[in-house]
Amino acid sequence: MKWKEQIHNLRPYQPGKATEEVKKQYQLESIIKLASNENPYGFSPNVVHALHHMDSSYMLYPDGNATKIRAATASHLDVNDDQLMFTNGTDELIQIISRALLTPDKNTVMATPTFPQYKHSAIIEGAEVREVKLKNGNHALENMLTKMDENTAVVWICNPNNPTGSYIPETEIRHFLASVPNDVLVVLDEAYYEYVTEPYDSLSFMEEFPNIMIMRTFSKIYGLASFRIGYGISSQTTIKKLEPIRLPFNTNVLGQLAATAAISDQEFVEDCRMRNRVELEKYYAFCEENNFHYFPSQGNFILINVEWDGDEVAEFLLSKGIIVRSGKALGFPTSVRITVGQKHENKLVRNALAEWITTKR
């Protein structure tokens, strides 16, 4: 086979362990899954109602234009409906952007560690990947600017960043955008935007900087990860260029219906944001009591430096029926990333970590 040379060393995305797998392995009756930053509070009751009263024929293709969710999202965000692009999760949007703009004679700039699919997609397209180390868990924007040249096609900014949860101040991101050439696409990945306690209006950036793409998702605070609905917001010109690359009928009928219902319930979103913040503060207190370094997070997760092999700590928690993500694969080998769960789940996690501490200190 005449495989692309660059794919030989690629590995597929490694999701967190499935709950049934862990139950069987450790002979456990119940599992707490806190590895993939899903919403522990589920989704809006509006979604349940919409799905129960669905009137559709499954033998028909879904609406290729995603008309209803497009109209609902445009109204909620106060943008034109032709400024939106809906995809099978933001992972597909990352692929589309990479396919459209990255080639072997182009380069792309991103932070490290950050969401790995930026790099993954760039490698598949044969582009040069230029990574800039985080500085105290934050994007080193000035250093990223120095990595750019006339062959830079895309810059990726994960904000809040995964896995650190850091959020770039508005003044810093505006200065950065003003310094980027207007023929370079800046992708602002805002998968966790709705969890930010005091967010600024990043959509207003598009008036001054038409070369940006904002990515958001229904997988996180809206609690619809299994429905796979992500979307991008950009200028009409950028969306028009990207649309032909999108697969036809890429978002399914159930996902479109669920997302349309979910976005109508902003009270649910606000409730989840408030609960998440309360529980995050408890993790901060736990870390400070035990002298663990952590990054203050604007997402629904926290990265804790447990000062031990991250795989070993994650395995210990797994034996207790708690699935978290080891920091080893995330670029923080002595850390674990923990999704902020419900009150009782977080208490069990902290109790398990306290038990682990007594065996190692």
mmCIF file of N, CA, C and O in Angstrom, residues 21-79:
data_model
loop_
_atom_site.group_PDB
_atom_site.id
_atom_site.type_symbol
_atom_site.label_atom_id
_atom_site.label_comp_id
_atom_site.label_asym_id
_atom_site.label_seq_id
_atom_site.Cartn_x
_atom_site.Cartn_y
_atom_site.Cartn_z
ATOM 1 N N GLU A 21 -15.894 -2.078 31.154
ATOM 2 C CA GLU A 21 -14.559 -2.689 31.146
ATOM 3 C C GLU A 21 -13.933 -2.627 32.534
ATOM 4 O O GLU A 21 -13.341 -3.603 33.020
ATOM 5 N N VAL A 22 -14.066 -1.474 33.181
ATOM 6 C CA VAL A 22 -13.485 -1.301 34.513
ATOM 7 C C VAL A 22 -14.223 -2.161 35.542
ATOM 8 O O VAL A 22 -13.604 -2.770 36.422
ATOM 9 N N LYS A 23 -15.546 -2.218 35.441
ATOM 10 C CA LYS A 23 -16.322 -3.067 36.354
ATOM 11 C C LYS A 23 -15.839 -4.514 36.299
ATOM 12 O O LYS A 23 -15.654 -5.176 37.327
ATOM 13 N N LYS A 24 -15.657 -5.004 35.097
ATOM 14 C CA LYS A 24 -15.249 -6.391 34.911
ATOM 15 C C LYS A 24 -13.828 -6.614 35.410
ATOM 16 O O LYS A 24 -13.534 -7.612 36.078
ATOM 17 N N GLN A 25 -12.924 -5.667 35.102
ATOM 18 C CA GLN A 25 -11.523 -5.820 35.464
ATOM 19 C C GLN A 25 -11.324 -5.836 36.975
ATOM 20 O O GLN A 25 -10.518 -6.616 37.500
ATOM 21 N N TYR A 26 -12.062 -4.980 37.694
ATOM 22 C CA TYR A 26 -11.854 -4.846 39.140
ATOM 23 C C TYR A 26 -13.002 -5.438 39.960
ATOM 24 O O TYR A 26 -13.005 -5.294 41.181
ATOM 25 N N GLN A 27 -13.930 -6.072 39.281
ATOM 26 C CA GLN A 27 -15.074 -6.706 39.944
ATOM 27 C C GLN A 27 -15.805 -5.694 40.841
ATOM 28 O O GLN A 27 -16.048 -5.940 42.025
ATOM 29 N N LEU A 28 -16.160 -4.568 40.212
ATOM 30 C CA LEU A 28 -16.842 -3.487 40.916
ATOM 31 C C LEU A 28 -18.294 -3.393 40.455
ATOM 32 O O LEU A 28 -18.624 -3.721 39.318
ATOM 33 N N GLU A 29 -19.155 -2.943 41.347
ATOM 34 C CA GLU A 29 -20.568 -2.801 41.000
ATOM 35 C C GLU A 29 -20.888 -1.416 40.433
ATOM 36 O O GLU A 29 -21.807 -1.269 39.627
ATOM 37 N N SER A 30 -20.156 -0.404 40.867
ATOM 38 C CA SER A 30 -20.427 0.957 40.396
ATOM 39 C C SER A 30 -19.122 1.654 40.030
ATOM 40 O O SER A 30 -18.066 1.375 40.603
ATOM 41 N N ILE A 31 -19.214 2.572 39.079
ATOM 42 C CA ILE A 31 -18.059 3.287 38.555
ATOM 43 C C ILE A 31 -18.372 4.782 38.496
ATOM 44 O O ILE A 31 -19.499 5.182 38.166
ATOM 45 N N ILE A 32 -17.369 5.602 38.788
ATOM 46 C CA ILE A 32 -17.472 7.044 38.586
ATOM 47 C C ILE A 32 -16.545 7.400 37.424
ATOM 48 O O ILE A 32 -15.330 7.203 37.509
ATOM 49 N N LYS A 33 -17.095 7.886 36.341
ATOM 50 C CA LYS A 33 -16.295 8.214 35.155
ATOM 51 C C LYS A 33 -16.035 9.716 35.126
ATOM 52 O O LYS A 33 -16.943 10.508 34.874
ATOM 53 N N LEU A 34 -14.796 10.082 35.395
ATOM 54 C CA LEU A 34 -14.398 11.488 35.441
ATOM 55 C C LEU A 34 -13.117 11.695 34.627
ATOM 56 O O LEU A 34 -12.156 12.315 35.090
ATOM 57 N N ALA A 35 -13.126 11.155 33.408
ATOM 58 C CA ALA A 35 -11.928 11.203 32.582
ATOM 59 C C ALA A 35 -12.086 12.006 31.299
ATOM 60 O O ALA A 35 -11.090 12.387 30.694
ATOM 61 N N SER A 36 -13.317 12.259 30.865
ATOM 62 C CA SER A 36 -13.515 12.830 29.525
ATOM 63 C C SER A 36 -14.217 14.183 29.536
ATOM 64 O O SER A 36 -14.688 14.653 28.492
ATOM 65 N N ASN A 37 -14.300 14.810 30.685
ATOM 66 C CA ASN A 37 -14.868 16.155 30.820
ATOM 67 C C ASN A 37 -16.303 16.250 30.309
ATOM 68 O O ASN A 37 -16.709 17.238 29.685
ATOM 69 N N GLU A 38 -17.083 15.202 30.599
ATOM 70 C CA GLU A 38 -18.507 15.214 30.277
ATOM 71 C C GLU A 38 -19.265 15.910 31.403
ATOM 72 O O GLU A 38 -18.748 16.077 32.507
ATOM 73 N N ASN A 39 -20.485 16.320 31.122
ATOM 74 C CA ASN A 39 -21.287 17.016 32.125
ATOM 75 C C ASN A 39 -21.923 15.995 33.067
ATOM 76 O O ASN A 39 -22.772 15.204 32.643
ATOM 77 N N PRO A 40 -21.551 15.997 34.360
ATOM 78 C CA PRO A 40 -22.085 15.005 35.292
ATOM 79 C C PRO A 40 -23.569 15.201 35.594
ATOM 80 O O PRO A 40 -24.212 14.319 36.161
ATOM 81 N N TYR A 41 -24.110 16.362 35.206
ATOM 82 C CA TYR A 41 -25.519 16.648 35.484
ATOM 83 C C TYR A 41 -26.418 16.312 34.283
ATOM 84 O O TYR A 41 -27.604 16.634 34.286
ATOM 85 N N GLY A 42 -25.839 15.681 33.286
ATOM 86 C CA GLY A 42 -26.642 15.246 32.154
ATOM 87 C C GLY A 42 -26.957 16.372 31.199
ATOM 88 O O GLY A 42 -26.078 17.148 30.825
ATOM 89 N N PHE A 43 -28.227 16.483 30.811
ATOM 90 C CA PHE A 43 -28.632 17.498 29.846
ATOM 91 C C PHE A 43 -30.000 18.048 30.220
ATOM 92 O O PHE A 43 -30.686 17.533 31.109
ATOM 93 N N SER A 44 -30.385 19.088 29.539
ATOM 94 C CA SER A 44 -31.638 19.792 29.838
ATOM 95 C C SER A 44 -32.854 18.883 29.685
ATOM 96 O O SER A 44 -32.925 18.059 28.766
ATOM 97 N N PRO A 45 -33.853 19.040 30.549
ATOM 98 C CA PRO A 45 -35.128 18.312 30.370
ATOM 99 C C PRO A 45 -35.779 18.609 29.018
ATOM 100 O O PRO A 45 -36.551 17.801 28.513
ATOM 101 N N ASN A 46 -35.445 19.752 28.441
ATOM 102 C CA ASN A 46 -35.976 20.091 27.117
ATOM 103 C C ASN A 46 -35.569 19.056 26.073
ATOM 104 O O ASN A 46 -36.310 18.780 25.129
ATOM 105 N N VAL A 47 -34.374 18.492 26.256
ATOM 106 C CA VAL A 47 -33.878 17.485 25.314
ATOM 107 C C VAL A 47 -34.720 16.217 25.410
ATOM 108 O O VAL A 47 -35.114 15.628 24.395
ATOM 109 N N VAL A 48 -35.009 15.797 26.626
ATOM 110 C CA VAL A 48 -35.825 14.590 26.834
ATOM 111 C C VAL A 48 -37.188 14.770 26.176
ATOM 112 O O VAL A 48 -37.683 13.881 25.468
ATOM 113 N N HIS A 49 -37.785 15.926 26.403
ATOM 114 C CA HIS A 49 -39.104 16.198 25.830
ATOM 115 C C HIS A 49 -39.048 16.165 24.297
ATOM 116 O O HIS A 49 -39.927 15.572 23.640
ATOM 117 N N ALA A 50 -38.027 16.789 23.737
ATOM 118 C CA ALA A 50 -37.914 16.842 22.276
ATOM 119 C C ALA A 50 -37.733 15.460 21.676
ATOM 120 O O ALA A 50 -38.355 15.129 20.654
ATOM 121 N N LEU A 51 -36.926 14.633 22.303
ATOM 122 C CA LEU A 51 -36.678 13.292 21.770
ATOM 123 C C LEU A 51 -37.913 12.405 21.895
ATOM 124 O O LEU A 51 -38.183 11.577 21.021
ATOM 125 N N HIS A 52 -38.651 12.569 22.982
ATOM 126 C CA HIS A 52 -39.848 11.759 23.189
ATOM 127 C C HIS A 52 -40.976 12.129 22.224
ATOM 128 O O HIS A 52 -41.862 11.308 21.947
ATOM 129 N N HIS A 53 -40.949 13.348 21.731
ATOM 130 C CA HIS A 53 -42.004 13.814 20.845
ATOM 131 C C HIS A 53 -41.492 14.014 19.417
ATOM 132 O O HIS A 53 -42.058 14.776 18.639
ATOM 133 N N MET A 54 -40.441 13.294 19.092
ATOM 134 C CA MET A 54 -39.844 13.427 17.767
ATOM 135 C C MET A 54 -40.768 12.852 16.693
ATOM 136 O O MET A 54 -41.331 11.774 16.854
ATOM 137 N N ASP A 55 -40.901 13.587 15.622
ATOM 138 C CA ASP A 55 -41.713 13.137 14.496
ATOM 139 C C ASP A 55 -40.826 13.114 13.260
ATOM 140 O O ASP A 55 -40.632 14.123 12.589
ATOM 141 N N SER A 56 -40.229 11.958 12.992
ATOM 142 C CA SER A 56 -39.305 11.858 11.871
ATOM 143 C C SER A 56 -39.271 10.443 11.345
ATOM 144 O O SER A 56 -39.626 9.492 12.052
ATOM 145 N N SER A 57 -38.844 10.308 10.121
ATOM 146 C CA SER A 57 -38.688 8.994 9.500
ATOM 147 C C SER A 57 -37.206 8.687 9.372
ATOM 148 O O SER A 57 -36.473 9.427 8.705
ATOM 149 N N TYR A 58 -36.758 7.622 10.007
ATOM 150 C CA TYR A 58 -35.342 7.326 10.055
ATOM 151 C C TYR A 58 -34.764 6.876 8.714
ATOM 152 O O TYR A 58 -33.548 6.846 8.542
ATOM 153 N N MET A 59 -35.608 6.544 7.741
ATOM 154 C CA MET A 59 -35.059 6.141 6.458
ATOM 155 C C MET A 59 -34.646 7.343 5.610
ATOM 156 O O MET A 59 -33.997 7.196 4.574
ATOM 157 N N LEU A 60 -35.005 8.548 6.081
ATOM 158 C CA LEU A 60 -34.637 9.763 5.362
ATOM 159 C C LEU A 60 -33.324 10.336 5.887
ATOM 160 O O LEU A 60 -33.028 10.235 7.078
ATOM 161 N N TYR A 61 -32.561 10.956 4.999
ATOM 162 C CA TYR A 61 -31.334 11.628 5.425
ATOM 163 C C TYR A 61 -31.681 12.822 6.328
ATOM 164 O O TYR A 61 -32.746 13.431 6.189
ATOM 165 N N PRO A 62 -30.764 13.172 7.242
ATOM 166 C CA PRO A 62 -31.006 14.370 8.062
ATOM 167 C C PRO A 62 -30.919 15.632 7.215
ATOM 168 O O PRO A 62 -30.471 15.594 6.061
ATOM 169 N N ASP A 63 -31.334 16.719 7.782
ATOM 170 C CA ASP A 63 -31.259 18.020 7.108
ATOM 171 C C ASP A 63 -29.798 18.399 6.924
ATOM 172 O O ASP A 63 -29.088 18.718 7.884
ATOM 173 N N GLY A 64 -29.319 18.371 5.688
ATOM 174 C CA GLY A 64 -27.913 18.663 5.418
ATOM 175 C C GLY A 64 -27.502 20.074 5.745
ATOM 176 O O GLY A 64 -26.314 20.360 5.912
ATOM 177 N N ASN A 65 -28.472 20.973 5.857
ATOM 178 C CA ASN A 65 -28.177 22.362 6.195
ATOM 179 C C ASN A 65 -28.331 22.643 7.683
ATOM 180 O O ASN A 65 -28.061 23.750 8.141
ATOM 181 N N ALA A 66 -28.772 21.635 8.444
ATOM 182 C CA ALA A 66 -28.984 21.794 9.889
ATOM 183 C C ALA A 66 -29.813 23.044 10.187
ATOM 184 O O ALA A 66 -29.473 23.865 11.035
ATOM 185 N N THR A 67 -30.929 23.161 9.487
ATOM 186 C CA THR A 67 -31.699 24.416 9.467
ATOM 187 C C THR A 67 -32.167 24.863 10.847
ATOM 188 O O THR A 67 -32.004 26.032 11.222
ATOM 189 N N LYS A 68 -32.766 23.959 11.621
ATOM 190 C CA LYS A 68 -33.345 24.353 12.903
ATOM 191 C C LYS A 68 -32.277 24.720 13.931
ATOM 192 O O LYS A 68 -32.394 25.749 14.624
ATOM 193 N N ILE A 69 -31.256 23.905 14.051
ATOM 194 C CA ILE A 69 -30.207 24.223 15.025
ATOM 195 C C ILE A 69 -29.402 25.440 14.562
ATOM 196 O O ILE A 69 -28.930 26.235 15.370
ATOM 197 N N ARG A 70 -29.294 25.623 13.250
ATOM 198 C CA ARG A 70 -28.623 26.810 12.720
ATOM 199 C C ARG A 70 -29.385 28.075 13.131
ATOM 200 O O ARG A 70 -28.784 29.046 13.621
ATOM 201 N N ALA A 71 -30.698 28.041 12.957
ATOM 202 C CA ALA A 71 -31.510 29.219 13.305
ATOM 203 C C ALA A 71 -31.481 29.486 14.809
ATOM 204 O O ALA A 71 -31.357 30.635 15.250
ATOM 205 N N ALA A 72 -31.565 28.420 15.605
ATOM 206 C CA ALA A 72 -31.578 28.582 17.064
ATOM 207 C C ALA A 72 -30.237 29.117 17.565
ATOM 208 O O ALA A 72 -30.184 29.982 18.448
ATOM 209 N N THR A 73 -29.139 28.610 17.001
ATOM 210 C CA THR A 73 -27.803 29.052 17.426
ATOM 211 C C THR A 73 -27.531 30.474 16.978
ATOM 212 O O THR A 73 -26.972 31.281 17.729
ATOM 213 N N ALA A 74 -27.926 30.806 15.745
ATOM 214 C CA ALA A 74 -27.737 32.168 15.244
ATOM 215 C C ALA A 74 -28.488 33.172 16.114
ATOM 216 O O ALA A 74 -27.968 34.248 16.439
ATOM 217 N N SER A 75 -29.700 32.800 16.518
ATOM 218 C CA SER A 75 -30.496 33.682 17.372
ATOM 219 C C SER A 75 -29.852 33.838 18.746
ATOM 220 O O SER A 75 -29.770 34.954 19.284
ATOM 221 N N HIS A 76 -29.396 32.721 19.318
ATOM 222 C CA HIS A 76 -28.782 32.768 20.650
ATOM 223 C C HIS A 76 -27.506 33.595 20.665
ATOM 224 O O HIS A 76 -27.254 34.349 21.619
ATOM 225 N N LEU A 77 -26.705 33.484 19.607
ATOM 226 C CA LEU A 77 -25.418 34.165 19.562
ATOM 227 C C LEU A 77 -25.503 35.545 18.910
ATOM 228 O O LEU A 77 -24.536 36.307 18.948
ATOM 229 N N ASP A 78 -26.649 35.837 18.288
ATOM 230 C CA ASP A 78 -26.838 37.091 17.559
ATOM 231 C C ASP A 78 -25.813 37.225 16.425
ATOM 232 O O ASP A 78 -25.102 38.229 16.310
ATOM 233 N N VAL A 79 -25.742 36.178 15.597
ATOM 234 C CA VAL A 79 -24.913 36.198 14.395
ATOM 235 C C VAL A 79 -25.782 35.794 13.211
ATOM 236 O O VAL A 79 -26.898 35.285 13.383
#
